[in-house]
């Protein structure tokens, strides 16, 4: 998911530091984490926390075991209500990559990174290609996107890249979104609107290449008040193609940047 991709991107950036010796470790369980701590003896640990897949993280126990280590949380679902608490959520500090959230003495913003992957040269198609990439959760508005294409075009290609996730988004859910779009196109009677769908979990470079082939990449999410920023548009920006979004709370970094 986006949490994994962003964590990987930040890790790839930090390891290039000339001031700090940074090691990136993918820990699926506490045994691997303990082995990492014993081998490297770090002075600080940044936890790229995804609650459903990181339930083995017991920060109070880790702080008791390694009181000399600074334990930092990389938080993805941050908002101003959380930063007003000023308790760092049990960690020594919190870092986040949301330019719309105010920092405090224990919570610090990072610059949001555009993935440094190379897009393909764009080749104009005889029909507009409307792209979407992401998991198939119903709040992502894939049916809404399809209906908008039907409303605006008589000929078009809808290009969906909807993988499944080990946590939270099944292949069945992805198939449901595709079938929803297929039925909308069928009901419209517009025979020259083509639906393409793939379900492979692509690497970040492959994602950028996929999106760089589209005329435009669209994200028509529900509002989702309080939700964290979506990462899919970051890869669309890297693809250097136009994007279209709804005014979702997950896209507030595009429409609600403080002065």
Short mmCIF file of C-alpha atoms in Angstrom, two decimals, residues 30-258:
data_model
loop_
_atom_site.label_atom_id
_atom_site.label_comp_id
_atom_site.label_asym_id
_atom_site.label_seq_id
_atom_site.Cartn_x
_atom_site.Cartn_y
_atom_site.Cartn_z
CA UNK A 30 9.27 -8.89 16.30
CA UNK A 31 11.95 -11.60 15.89
CA UNK A 32 13.43 -9.87 12.85
CA UNK A 33 13.28 -6.52 14.66
CA UNK A 34 15.12 -7.92 17.70
CA UNK A 35 17.79 -9.37 15.41
CA UNK A 36 18.14 -5.98 13.72
CA UNK A 37 18.54 -4.19 17.07
CA UNK A 38 21.16 -6.66 18.27
CA UNK A 39 23.16 -6.48 15.06
CA UNK A 40 23.20 -2.74 14.38
CA UNK A 41 22.69 -1.21 17.86
CA UNK A 42 21.09 1.97 16.48
CA UNK A 43 20.88 5.26 18.37
CA UNK A 44 17.51 6.00 16.77
CA UNK A 45 14.74 3.99 15.09
CA UNK A 46 12.05 5.39 12.78
CA UNK A 47 9.02 3.09 12.68
CA UNK A 48 7.11 3.16 9.38
CA UNK A 49 3.93 2.04 11.10
CA UNK A 50 0.97 0.41 9.36
CA UNK A 51 -1.30 -0.74 12.22
CA UNK A 52 -2.90 -3.82 10.55
CA UNK A 53 0.49 -5.30 9.60
CA UNK A 54 2.57 -3.95 12.53
CA UNK A 55 0.67 -5.17 15.56
CA UNK A 56 3.89 -6.67 16.92
CA UNK A 57 5.24 -3.17 17.62
CA UNK A 58 4.98 -2.55 21.37
CA UNK A 59 6.55 0.86 21.75
CA UNK A 60 6.41 1.00 25.56
CA UNK A 61 8.21 -2.35 25.78
CA UNK A 62 10.80 -1.22 23.24
CA UNK A 63 11.41 2.02 25.14
CA UNK A 64 11.94 0.05 28.35
CA UNK A 65 14.31 -2.37 26.60
CA UNK A 66 16.31 0.38 24.83
CA UNK A 67 15.88 3.60 26.86
CA UNK A 68 18.95 5.16 25.24
CA UNK A 69 17.44 4.85 21.73
CA UNK A 70 15.24 7.59 20.23
CA UNK A 71 12.03 5.94 18.98
CA UNK A 72 10.35 7.96 16.22
CA UNK A 73 7.06 7.29 14.46
CA UNK A 74 6.60 7.98 10.73
CA UNK A 75 2.87 8.77 10.76
CA UNK A 76 0.74 8.55 7.61
CA UNK A 77 -2.76 9.36 8.93
CA UNK A 78 -1.84 12.60 10.65
CA UNK A 79 -4.11 15.63 11.08
CA UNK A 80 -4.19 18.79 13.18
CA UNK A 81 -6.35 17.15 15.85
CA UNK A 82 -3.55 14.65 16.49
CA UNK A 83 -0.78 17.26 16.60
CA UNK A 84 -2.72 19.34 19.14
CA UNK A 85 -2.27 16.51 21.65
CA UNK A 86 1.52 17.00 21.76
CA UNK A 87 2.08 13.55 23.28
CA UNK A 88 3.84 12.01 20.24
CA UNK A 89 1.44 9.06 20.54
CA UNK A 90 3.74 7.28 22.97
CA UNK A 91 6.87 7.72 20.83
CA UNK A 92 9.72 10.12 21.51
CA UNK A 93 8.76 12.12 18.42
CA UNK A 94 6.58 11.89 15.32
CA UNK A 95 7.56 12.81 11.76
CA UNK A 96 5.02 13.18 8.97
CA UNK A 97 4.83 14.20 5.31
CA UNK A 98 1.69 16.33 5.25
CA UNK A 99 2.23 20.03 4.42
CA UNK A 100 -1.27 20.92 5.68
CA UNK A 101 -0.58 19.88 9.30
CA UNK A 102 1.00 22.20 11.85
CA UNK A 103 4.09 21.01 13.69
CA UNK A 104 4.66 21.16 17.42
CA UNK A 105 7.56 20.52 19.78
CA UNK A 106 7.39 16.72 19.28
CA UNK A 107 5.86 16.40 15.82
CA UNK A 108 7.87 17.44 12.78
CA UNK A 109 6.93 17.73 9.09
CA UNK A 110 8.97 16.30 6.23
CA UNK A 111 8.92 17.49 2.66
CA UNK A 112 6.64 15.30 0.59
CA UNK A 113 8.75 13.51 -2.02
CA UNK A 114 7.88 12.94 -5.64
CA UNK A 115 9.03 9.41 -6.52
CA UNK A 116 12.28 9.69 -8.54
CA UNK A 117 11.31 7.28 -11.31
CA UNK A 118 11.53 7.86 -15.03
CA UNK A 119 8.29 8.13 -17.06
CA UNK A 120 7.98 6.85 -20.60
CA UNK A 121 7.80 9.44 -23.40
CA UNK A 122 4.13 10.19 -23.96
CA UNK A 123 2.63 8.98 -27.26
CA UNK A 124 -0.68 10.56 -28.27
CA UNK A 125 -3.50 8.04 -28.70
CA UNK A 126 -6.36 8.20 -31.20
CA UNK A 127 -8.67 8.04 -28.15
CA UNK A 128 -8.21 9.63 -24.73
CA UNK A 129 -6.86 7.16 -22.18
CA UNK A 130 -8.26 7.79 -18.71
CA UNK A 131 -6.12 6.11 -16.06
CA UNK A 132 -6.56 5.04 -12.46
CA UNK A 133 -4.12 3.21 -10.20
CA UNK A 134 -4.78 2.00 -6.67
CA UNK A 135 -6.56 -0.58 -4.56
CA UNK A 136 -10.22 -1.23 -5.17
CA UNK A 137 -11.82 0.17 -2.03
CA UNK A 138 -15.28 1.52 -2.77
CA UNK A 139 -14.45 5.04 -1.49
CA UNK A 140 -11.99 5.54 -4.36
CA UNK A 141 -14.81 6.32 -6.74
CA UNK A 142 -13.89 4.08 -9.67
CA UNK A 143 -17.52 3.86 -10.70
CA UNK A 144 -17.78 7.66 -10.42
CA UNK A 145 -14.74 7.97 -12.70
CA UNK A 146 -16.28 5.60 -15.24
CA UNK A 147 -19.55 7.54 -15.25
CA UNK A 148 -17.67 10.80 -15.81
CA UNK A 149 -15.91 9.31 -18.84
CA UNK A 150 -19.29 8.15 -20.18
CA UNK A 151 -20.69 11.65 -19.68
CA UNK A 152 -17.83 13.38 -21.47
CA UNK A 153 -16.73 11.04 -24.27
CA UNK A 154 -18.19 8.86 -27.01
CA UNK A 155 -14.83 7.19 -27.58
CA UNK A 156 -12.29 6.58 -24.84
CA UNK A 157 -10.19 3.97 -23.04
CA UNK A 158 -10.56 3.54 -19.29
CA UNK A 159 -7.30 2.06 -18.05
CA UNK A 160 -7.57 0.62 -14.52
CA UNK A 161 -4.67 -0.83 -12.53
CA UNK A 162 -6.22 -2.33 -9.38
CA UNK A 163 -4.07 -4.83 -7.46
CA UNK A 164 -5.07 -6.78 -4.39
CA UNK A 165 -3.48 -6.20 -0.98
CA UNK A 166 -2.53 -8.71 1.69
CA UNK A 167 -4.19 -6.40 4.22
CA UNK A 168 -7.51 -4.72 3.56
CA UNK A 169 -8.20 -4.96 -0.19
CA UNK A 170 -8.90 -8.31 -1.81
CA UNK A 171 -8.76 -9.36 -5.44
CA UNK A 172 -12.52 -9.91 -5.22
CA UNK A 173 -12.93 -6.24 -4.33
CA UNK A 174 -10.82 -5.29 -7.35
CA UNK A 175 -12.96 -7.48 -9.61
CA UNK A 176 -16.10 -5.87 -8.18
CA UNK A 177 -14.88 -2.40 -9.16
CA UNK A 178 -14.10 -3.59 -12.69
CA UNK A 179 -17.50 -5.26 -13.03
CA UNK A 180 -19.20 -2.08 -11.78
CA UNK A 181 -17.44 -0.09 -14.50
CA UNK A 182 -18.23 -2.71 -17.13
CA UNK A 183 -21.95 -2.57 -16.31
CA UNK A 184 -21.98 1.23 -16.43
CA UNK A 185 -20.43 1.21 -19.89
CA UNK A 186 -22.82 -1.48 -21.07
CA UNK A 187 -25.85 0.44 -19.79
CA UNK A 188 -24.65 3.60 -21.51
CA UNK A 189 -24.76 1.98 -24.94
CA UNK A 190 -21.45 3.62 -25.83
CA UNK A 191 -19.71 0.80 -27.67
CA UNK A 192 -16.55 2.78 -28.34
CA UNK A 193 -15.64 3.20 -24.68
CA UNK A 194 -13.17 0.41 -23.91
CA UNK A 195 -12.40 -0.86 -20.42
CA UNK A 196 -8.95 -2.25 -19.67
CA UNK A 197 -8.04 -3.66 -16.26
CA UNK A 198 -4.99 -5.30 -14.72
CA UNK A 199 -4.42 -6.59 -11.20
CA UNK A 200 -0.67 -7.14 -10.88
CA UNK A 201 1.10 -5.48 -7.95
CA UNK A 202 3.57 -3.28 -9.81
CA UNK A 203 6.85 -1.86 -8.60
CA UNK A 204 7.04 1.95 -8.21
CA UNK A 205 8.93 2.25 -11.51
CA UNK A 206 6.32 0.11 -13.26
CA UNK A 207 3.55 2.25 -11.78
CA UNK A 208 5.10 5.41 -13.17
CA UNK A 209 5.47 3.79 -16.59
CA UNK A 210 1.83 2.64 -16.50
CA UNK A 211 0.59 6.15 -15.69
CA UNK A 212 2.88 7.87 -18.17
CA UNK A 213 0.97 6.14 -21.01
CA UNK A 214 -2.36 7.67 -19.98
CA UNK A 215 -3.78 10.92 -21.32
CA UNK A 216 -4.81 11.81 -17.78
CA UNK A 217 -4.83 10.01 -14.42
CA UNK A 218 -7.91 10.49 -12.27
CA UNK A 219 -8.68 10.02 -8.57
CA UNK A 220 -12.33 10.61 -7.68
CA UNK A 221 -12.27 9.64 -3.99
CA UNK A 222 -15.01 10.28 -1.44
CA UNK A 223 -14.26 13.12 1.01
CA UNK A 224 -13.18 10.90 3.98
CA UNK A 225 -12.80 13.58 6.64
CA UNK A 226 -9.75 12.99 8.86
CA UNK A 227 -8.09 10.42 6.57
CA UNK A 228 -4.39 10.52 5.73
CA UNK A 229 -3.00 11.76 2.44
CA UNK A 230 -3.25 9.43 -0.53
CA UNK A 231 0.02 8.45 -2.16
CA UNK A 232 -1.27 7.46 -5.61
CA UNK A 233 -1.20 11.03 -6.98
CA UNK A 234 2.49 11.25 -6.03
CA UNK A 235 3.23 8.59 -8.62
CA UNK A 236 0.93 10.30 -11.11
CA UNK A 237 3.01 13.47 -10.67
CA UNK A 238 6.17 11.46 -11.28
CA UNK A 239 4.59 10.21 -14.52
CA UNK A 240 4.41 13.85 -15.71
CA UNK A 241 0.87 13.50 -17.05
CA UNK A 242 -2.14 15.66 -16.13
CA UNK A 243 -4.18 14.59 -13.13
CA UNK A 244 -7.78 15.18 -12.04
CA UNK A 245 -8.96 14.83 -8.45
CA UNK A 246 -12.05 15.35 -6.36
CA UNK A 247 -11.93 17.60 -3.32
CA UNK A 248 -11.24 14.67 -1.03
CA UNK A 249 -9.65 15.19 2.37
CA UNK A 250 -7.01 12.71 1.19
CA UNK A 251 -5.97 15.21 -1.51
CA UNK A 252 -5.85 18.29 0.74
CA UNK A 253 -2.14 18.71 -0.06
CA UNK A 254 -3.32 19.80 -3.52
CA UNK A 255 -6.15 22.14 -2.55
CA UNK A 256 -5.58 23.23 1.08
CA UNK A 257 -1.91 24.13 1.42
CA UNK A 258 -1.48 26.80 4.14
#
